[in-house]
């Protein structure tokens, strides 16, 4: 079975992104911030090979959470990455986080610069399986689950 090692998100300010994900959601920074400046690199370099030649300056950092899945935050400085208008998604759609108390975390997100974007939903009648959509202060969609994906949806249609 394949496992997810990390998810990369773009934020407009890396330091603010690190602070918010650490303070509000309890992530831990494990590496970085790193800075990339194309003018200071060899012509063939890893960043431009992975991100494309158009990237001239960027910063990134690696964070981790309770189940060792990483979150890599990117601040694209030159050129700046424009935030897609709400409802228009170019590939990335959302990051789903497993939390103990969906309502409490959604409230914390809302009172820390983010916002709730959906109601609290029960996915299994008669069971305490809840989810809710929120946005971080940078416009990234965060889905909150209080149970694993396997419990939320496994054998649901049987």
Tab-separated table of C-alpha atoms in Angstrom, residues 10-107:
chain	number	residue	atom	x	y	z
A	10	UNK	CA	1.790	27.632	-0.913
A	11	UNK	CA	1.507	30.512	1.562
A	12	UNK	CA	2.184	34.224	0.941
A	13	UNK	CA	4.445	34.578	4.022
A	14	UNK	CA	6.468	31.542	5.118
A	15	UNK	CA	7.231	32.774	8.645
A	16	UNK	CA	3.557	33.539	9.268
A	17	UNK	CA	2.588	30.159	7.782
A	18	UNK	CA	4.992	28.295	10.060
A	19	UNK	CA	3.802	30.242	13.097
A	20	UNK	CA	0.122	29.649	12.298
A	21	UNK	CA	0.439	25.911	11.638
A	22	UNK	CA	2.531	25.449	14.798
A	23	UNK	CA	0.415	27.587	17.154
A	24	UNK	CA	-3.067	26.850	15.843
A	25	UNK	CA	-2.841	23.226	14.683
A	26	UNK	CA	0.151	21.909	16.639
A	27	UNK	CA	2.477	21.081	13.737
A	28	UNK	CA	6.213	20.992	14.534
A	29	UNK	CA	8.874	22.498	12.261
A	30	UNK	CA	11.557	19.907	11.536
A	31	UNK	CA	13.601	21.603	8.784
A	32	UNK	CA	14.137	25.061	7.342
A	33	UNK	CA	13.296	27.666	6.449
A	34	UNK	CA	15.402	27.264	3.347
A	35	UNK	CA	15.937	30.024	0.794
A	36	UNK	CA	16.448	29.622	-2.941
A	37	UNK	CA	17.807	32.349	-5.222
A	38	UNK	CA	18.310	31.239	-8.827
A	39	UNK	CA	21.135	33.781	-9.306
A	40	UNK	CA	23.176	32.053	-6.576
A	41	UNK	CA	22.693	28.493	-7.852
A	42	UNK	CA	24.308	26.364	-10.520
A	43	UNK	CA	22.537	26.373	-13.864
A	44	UNK	CA	21.244	22.845	-13.211
A	45	UNK	CA	19.792	22.760	-9.681
A	46	UNK	CA	17.195	20.717	-7.845
A	47	UNK	CA	14.707	23.540	-7.220
A	48	UNK	CA	14.439	24.580	-10.872
A	49	UNK	CA	14.429	20.946	-11.977
A	50	UNK	CA	11.436	20.238	-9.681
A	51	UNK	CA	9.584	23.577	-9.790
A	52	UNK	CA	10.479	24.796	-13.273
A	53	UNK	CA	12.849	27.466	-14.586
A	54	UNK	CA	10.372	30.276	-13.920
A	55	UNK	CA	11.045	30.077	-10.156
A	56	UNK	CA	13.722	32.667	-9.343
A	57	UNK	CA	13.268	33.069	-5.555
A	58	UNK	CA	11.391	31.023	-2.970
A	59	UNK	CA	11.519	29.841	0.619
A	60	UNK	CA	10.259	26.591	2.117
A	61	UNK	CA	10.125	24.661	5.387
A	62	UNK	CA	9.096	21.178	6.490
A	63	UNK	CA	6.684	20.564	9.353
A	64	UNK	CA	5.359	17.313	10.770
A	65	UNK	CA	2.254	16.191	12.646
A	66	UNK	CA	1.279	13.386	14.994
A	67	UNK	CA	1.291	10.554	12.451
A	68	UNK	CA	4.584	11.604	10.808
A	69	UNK	CA	2.918	12.945	7.648
A	70	UNK	CA	4.730	16.101	6.642
A	71	UNK	CA	3.522	19.513	5.577
A	72	UNK	CA	5.886	21.463	3.326
A	73	UNK	CA	5.132	25.177	3.166
A	74	UNK	CA	6.337	27.231	0.187
A	75	UNK	CA	6.596	30.996	-0.184
A	76	UNK	CA	7.081	31.714	-3.879
A	77	UNK	CA	8.720	35.144	-3.909
A	78	UNK	CA	9.684	35.639	-7.552
A	79	UNK	CA	7.377	35.266	-9.277
A	80	UNK	CA	4.741	35.520	-6.540
A	81	UNK	CA	2.126	32.820	-6.686
A	82	UNK	CA	-1.331	34.310	-7.067
A	83	UNK	CA	-4.026	32.867	-4.844
A	84	UNK	CA	-6.756	31.242	-6.915
A	85	UNK	CA	-10.211	32.789	-6.457
A	86	UNK	CA	-12.441	30.826	-4.092
A	87	UNK	CA	-14.052	27.957	-5.956
A	88	UNK	CA	-11.353	27.762	-8.671
A	89	UNK	CA	-8.879	24.964	-8.059
A	90	UNK	CA	-5.837	24.099	-10.133
A	91	UNK	CA	-4.953	20.626	-8.881
A	92	UNK	CA	-4.715	21.002	-5.106
A	93	UNK	CA	-8.112	21.020	-3.452
A	94	UNK	CA	-7.746	20.505	0.301
A	95	UNK	CA	-5.730	19.066	3.169
A	96	UNK	CA	-7.625	16.803	5.566
A	97	UNK	CA	-6.502	16.725	9.207
A	98	UNK	CA	-7.438	14.163	11.846
A	99	UNK	CA	-8.327	15.990	15.085
A	100	UNK	CA	-9.933	14.943	18.372
A	101	UNK	CA	-12.613	17.648	18.481
A	102	UNK	CA	-13.707	19.036	15.094
A	103	UNK	CA	-15.786	21.868	16.571
A	104	UNK	CA	-13.002	23.029	18.912
A	105	UNK	CA	-10.350	23.039	16.173
A	106	UNK	CA	-12.691	24.790	13.713
A	107	UNK	CA	-13.326	27.445	16.367
